[in-house]
Coordinates of C-alpha atoms in Angstrom, one line a residue:
Chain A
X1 CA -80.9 28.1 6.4
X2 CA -79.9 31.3 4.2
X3 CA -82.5 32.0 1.7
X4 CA -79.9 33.4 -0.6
X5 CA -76.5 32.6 -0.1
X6 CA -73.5 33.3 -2.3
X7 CA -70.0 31.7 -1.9
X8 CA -67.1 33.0 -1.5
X9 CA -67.9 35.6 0.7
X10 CA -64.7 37.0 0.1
X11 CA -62.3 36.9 -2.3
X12 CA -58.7 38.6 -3.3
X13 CA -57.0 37.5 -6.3
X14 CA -54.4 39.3 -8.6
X15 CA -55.0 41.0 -11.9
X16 CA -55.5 38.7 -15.1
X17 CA -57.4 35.5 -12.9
X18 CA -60.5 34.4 -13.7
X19 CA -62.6 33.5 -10.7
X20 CA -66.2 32.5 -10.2
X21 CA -68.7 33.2 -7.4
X22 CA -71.7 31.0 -6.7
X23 CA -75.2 32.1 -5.2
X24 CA -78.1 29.6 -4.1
X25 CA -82.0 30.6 -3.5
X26 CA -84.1 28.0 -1.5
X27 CA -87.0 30.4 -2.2
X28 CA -88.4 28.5 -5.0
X29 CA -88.2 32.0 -6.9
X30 CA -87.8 31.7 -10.4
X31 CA -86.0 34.8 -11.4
X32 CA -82.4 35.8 -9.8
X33 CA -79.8 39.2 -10.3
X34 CA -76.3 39.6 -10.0
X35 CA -75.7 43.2 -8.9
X36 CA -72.6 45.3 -8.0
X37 CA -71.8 47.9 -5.7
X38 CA -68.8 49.4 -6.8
X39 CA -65.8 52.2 -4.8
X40 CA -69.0 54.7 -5.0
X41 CA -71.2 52.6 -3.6
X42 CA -73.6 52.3 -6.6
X43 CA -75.7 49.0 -6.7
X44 CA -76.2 48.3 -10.5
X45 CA -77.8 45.3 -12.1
X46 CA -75.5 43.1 -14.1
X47 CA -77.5 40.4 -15.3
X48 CA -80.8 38.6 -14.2
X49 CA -82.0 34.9 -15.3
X50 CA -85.7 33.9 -15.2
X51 CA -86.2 30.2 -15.2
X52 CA -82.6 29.7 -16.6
X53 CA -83.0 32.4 -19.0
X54 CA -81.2 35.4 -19.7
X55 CA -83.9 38.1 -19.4
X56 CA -81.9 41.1 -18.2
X57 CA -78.5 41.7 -19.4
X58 CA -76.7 45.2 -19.0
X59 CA -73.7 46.5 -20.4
X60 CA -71.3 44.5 -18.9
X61 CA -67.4 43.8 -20.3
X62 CA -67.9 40.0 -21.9
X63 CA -65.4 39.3 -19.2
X64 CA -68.3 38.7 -17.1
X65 CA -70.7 35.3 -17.8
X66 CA -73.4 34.0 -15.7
X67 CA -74.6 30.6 -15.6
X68 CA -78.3 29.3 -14.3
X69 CA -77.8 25.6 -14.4
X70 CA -80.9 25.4 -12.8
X71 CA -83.7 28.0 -11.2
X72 CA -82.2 28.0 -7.8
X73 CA -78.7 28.5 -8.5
X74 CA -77.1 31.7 -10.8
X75 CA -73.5 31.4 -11.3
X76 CA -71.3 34.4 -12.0
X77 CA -67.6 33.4 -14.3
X78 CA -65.0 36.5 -14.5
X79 CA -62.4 36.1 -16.4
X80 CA -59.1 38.2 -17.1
X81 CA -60.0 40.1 -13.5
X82 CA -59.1 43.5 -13.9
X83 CA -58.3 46.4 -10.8
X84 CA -62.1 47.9 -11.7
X85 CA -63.2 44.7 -11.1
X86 CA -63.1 45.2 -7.5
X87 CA -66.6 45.7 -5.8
X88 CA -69.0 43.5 -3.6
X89 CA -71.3 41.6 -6.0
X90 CA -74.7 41.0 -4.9
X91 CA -76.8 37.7 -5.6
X92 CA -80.6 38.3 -5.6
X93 CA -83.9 36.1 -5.8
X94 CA -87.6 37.6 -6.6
X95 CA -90.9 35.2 -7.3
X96 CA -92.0 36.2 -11.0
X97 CA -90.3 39.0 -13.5
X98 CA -91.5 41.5 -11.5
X99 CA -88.6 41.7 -8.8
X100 CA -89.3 45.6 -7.8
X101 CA -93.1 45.2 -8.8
X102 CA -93.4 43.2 -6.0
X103 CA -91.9 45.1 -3.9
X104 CA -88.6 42.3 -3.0
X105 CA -85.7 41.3 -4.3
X106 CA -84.2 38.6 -1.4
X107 CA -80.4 39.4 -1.5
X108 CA -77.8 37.9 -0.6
X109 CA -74.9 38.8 1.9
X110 CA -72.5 40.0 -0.8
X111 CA -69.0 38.4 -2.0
X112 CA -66.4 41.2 -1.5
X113 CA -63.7 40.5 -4.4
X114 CA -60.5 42.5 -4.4
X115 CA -58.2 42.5 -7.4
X116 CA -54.7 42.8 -6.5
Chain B
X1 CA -76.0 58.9 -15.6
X2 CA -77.7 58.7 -11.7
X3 CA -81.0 58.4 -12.4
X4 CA -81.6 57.7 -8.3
X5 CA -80.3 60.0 -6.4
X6 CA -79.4 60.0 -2.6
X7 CA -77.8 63.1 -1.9
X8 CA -77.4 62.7 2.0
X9 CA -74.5 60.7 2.3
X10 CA -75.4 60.7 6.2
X11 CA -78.2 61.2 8.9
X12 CA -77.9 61.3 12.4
X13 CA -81.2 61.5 14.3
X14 CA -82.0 61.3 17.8
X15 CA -83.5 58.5 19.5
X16 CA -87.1 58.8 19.3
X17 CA -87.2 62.0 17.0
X18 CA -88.1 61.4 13.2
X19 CA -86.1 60.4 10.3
X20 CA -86.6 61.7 7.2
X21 CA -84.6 60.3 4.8
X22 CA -84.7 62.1 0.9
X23 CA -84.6 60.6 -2.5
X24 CA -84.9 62.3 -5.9
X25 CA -85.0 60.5 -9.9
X26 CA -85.1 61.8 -13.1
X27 CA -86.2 59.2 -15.1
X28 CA -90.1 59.9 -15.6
X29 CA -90.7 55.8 -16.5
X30 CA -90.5 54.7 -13.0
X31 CA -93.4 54.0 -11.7
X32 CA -92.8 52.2 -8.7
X33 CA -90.5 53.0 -5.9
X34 CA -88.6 50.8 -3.1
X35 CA -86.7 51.7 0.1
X36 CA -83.9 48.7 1.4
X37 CA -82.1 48.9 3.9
X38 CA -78.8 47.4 4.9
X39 CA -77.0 46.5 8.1
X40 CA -72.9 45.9 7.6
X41 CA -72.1 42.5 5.8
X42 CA -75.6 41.6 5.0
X43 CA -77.1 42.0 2.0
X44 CA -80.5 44.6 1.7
X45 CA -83.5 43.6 2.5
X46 CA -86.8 45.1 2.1
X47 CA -88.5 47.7 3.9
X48 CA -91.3 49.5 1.9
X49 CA -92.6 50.4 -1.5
X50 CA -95.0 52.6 -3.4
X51 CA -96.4 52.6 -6.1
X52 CA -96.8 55.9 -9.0
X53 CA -100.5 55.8 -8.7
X54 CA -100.4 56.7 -4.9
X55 CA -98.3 59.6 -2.9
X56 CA -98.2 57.7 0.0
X57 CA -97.6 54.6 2.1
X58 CA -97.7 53.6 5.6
X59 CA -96.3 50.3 7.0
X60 CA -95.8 50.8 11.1
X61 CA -93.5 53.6 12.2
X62 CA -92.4 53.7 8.7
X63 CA -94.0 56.0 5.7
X64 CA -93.1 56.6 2.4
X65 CA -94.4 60.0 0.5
X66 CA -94.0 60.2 -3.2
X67 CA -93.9 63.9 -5.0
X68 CA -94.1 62.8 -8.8
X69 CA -94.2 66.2 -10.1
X70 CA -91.3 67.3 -8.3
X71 CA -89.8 63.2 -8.7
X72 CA -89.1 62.8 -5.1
X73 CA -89.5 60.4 -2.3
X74 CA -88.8 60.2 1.0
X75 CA -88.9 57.8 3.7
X76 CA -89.8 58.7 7.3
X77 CA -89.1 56.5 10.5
X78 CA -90.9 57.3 13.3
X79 CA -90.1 57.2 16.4
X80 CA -86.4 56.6 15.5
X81 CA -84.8 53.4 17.5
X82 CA -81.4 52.3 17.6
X83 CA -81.9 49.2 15.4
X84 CA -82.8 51.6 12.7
X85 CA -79.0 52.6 12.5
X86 CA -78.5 51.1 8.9
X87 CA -77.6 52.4 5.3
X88 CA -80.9 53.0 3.5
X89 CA -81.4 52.4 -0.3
X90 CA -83.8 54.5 -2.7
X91 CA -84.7 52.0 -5.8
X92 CA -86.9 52.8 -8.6
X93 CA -88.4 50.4 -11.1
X94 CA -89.9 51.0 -14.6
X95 CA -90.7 47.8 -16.5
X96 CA -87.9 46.9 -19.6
X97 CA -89.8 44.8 -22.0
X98 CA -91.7 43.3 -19.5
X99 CA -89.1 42.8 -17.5
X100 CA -88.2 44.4 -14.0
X101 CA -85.2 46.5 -13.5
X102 CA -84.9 48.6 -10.3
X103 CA -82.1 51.2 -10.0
X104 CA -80.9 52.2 -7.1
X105 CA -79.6 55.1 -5.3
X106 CA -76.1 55.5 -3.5
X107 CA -77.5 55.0 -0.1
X108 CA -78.3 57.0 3.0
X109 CA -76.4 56.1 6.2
X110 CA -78.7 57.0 9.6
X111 CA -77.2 56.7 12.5
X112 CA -80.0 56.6 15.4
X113 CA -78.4 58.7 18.5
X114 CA -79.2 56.9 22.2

């Protein structure tokens, strides 16, 4: 029983596909992150949702859209997949706004996407 | 623009010696500061955190020192064990509107020597 899992864990696709990757919390937080670590190994937050709504939203190509349908899923839609695009993406979970306040952001294992 | 910065790509420590592992920022708005570490194919997880208005924490072998006036932070392990072979993270928050945002450093891989 993962606390936060994200499906697929891998995924290769070629350029110009739009693919989606899905992450689940059984936490019962109410706020949850998509991050990426890209080539460099930077972990950068893309977008985080508390209580289905967008509170966090970094400069990120519109290519990217995340969904919340509901507080213990977050969704993340990539269309037109481009080479950069390549990175592991990282679901996390956190009770309250305050993910780092806290002191925990509950991550998941990471979906590897590679763009052919 | 690395506002966390790792600059030990990689540590190798004895087993049972002391790991100091560094981290420096630049953005004076953080006011609390995280350590994660990660093991292959798993995501981070939490190890310890600090808050501005302290310069240190201690949770078991592990210690984190905060230097504000020079903005640095470091994490210490000890004594060092195998199972601490992992790549550790540097975050930093400061809060966005109310919101949380933590930033994170490139990452430190320590490898624990037997």
């Amino acid at each position: 029983d993962t606390a936060v899992s994200q499906t697929p864990k891998y995924l290769v696709t070629q350029m110009g596909n739009d693919k989606s990757i899905k992450c689940e919390q059984n936490l019962g937080h109410d706020t949850m992150y998509w991050y990426k670590q890209d080539s460099k190994k930077f972990l950068k937050i893309m977008f985080s949702y508390n209580n289905k709504e967008l509170i966090i939203n970094e400069t990120v190509p519109n290519r990217f859209s995340p969904k919340s349908p509901d507080k213990a899923h977050l969704n993340l839609h990539i269309n037109s997949l481009e080479l950069g695009d390549s990175a592991v993406y990282f679901c996390a979970s956190s009770q309250g706004r305050a993910g780092g306040r806290t002191g925990e952001l509950f991550f998941g294992e990471g979906s590897r996407l590679t763009v052919l | 623009d690395q506002q966390v910065k790792q600059n030990s790509p990689s540590l190798s420590v004895q087993e049972g010696r002391i790991s100091i592992l560094n981290c420096d920022y630049t953005n004076s708005m953080f006011d609390y500061f995280l350590w994660y570490k990660k093991y292959p194919a798993e995501g981070p997880t939490f190890l310890i955190s600090i808050s501005s208005i302290k310069d240190k924490n201690e949770d078991g072998r592990f210690t984190v020192f905060l230097n504000k006036s020079a903005k640095h932070l470091s994490l210490h392990i000890v004594p060092s064990q195998p199972g601490d072979s992992a790549v550790y993270f540097c975050a930093a928050s400061a809060r966005d509107f109310g919101n949380e945002k933590l930033t994170f450093g490139t990452g430190t891989r320590l490898t624990i020597i037997p």
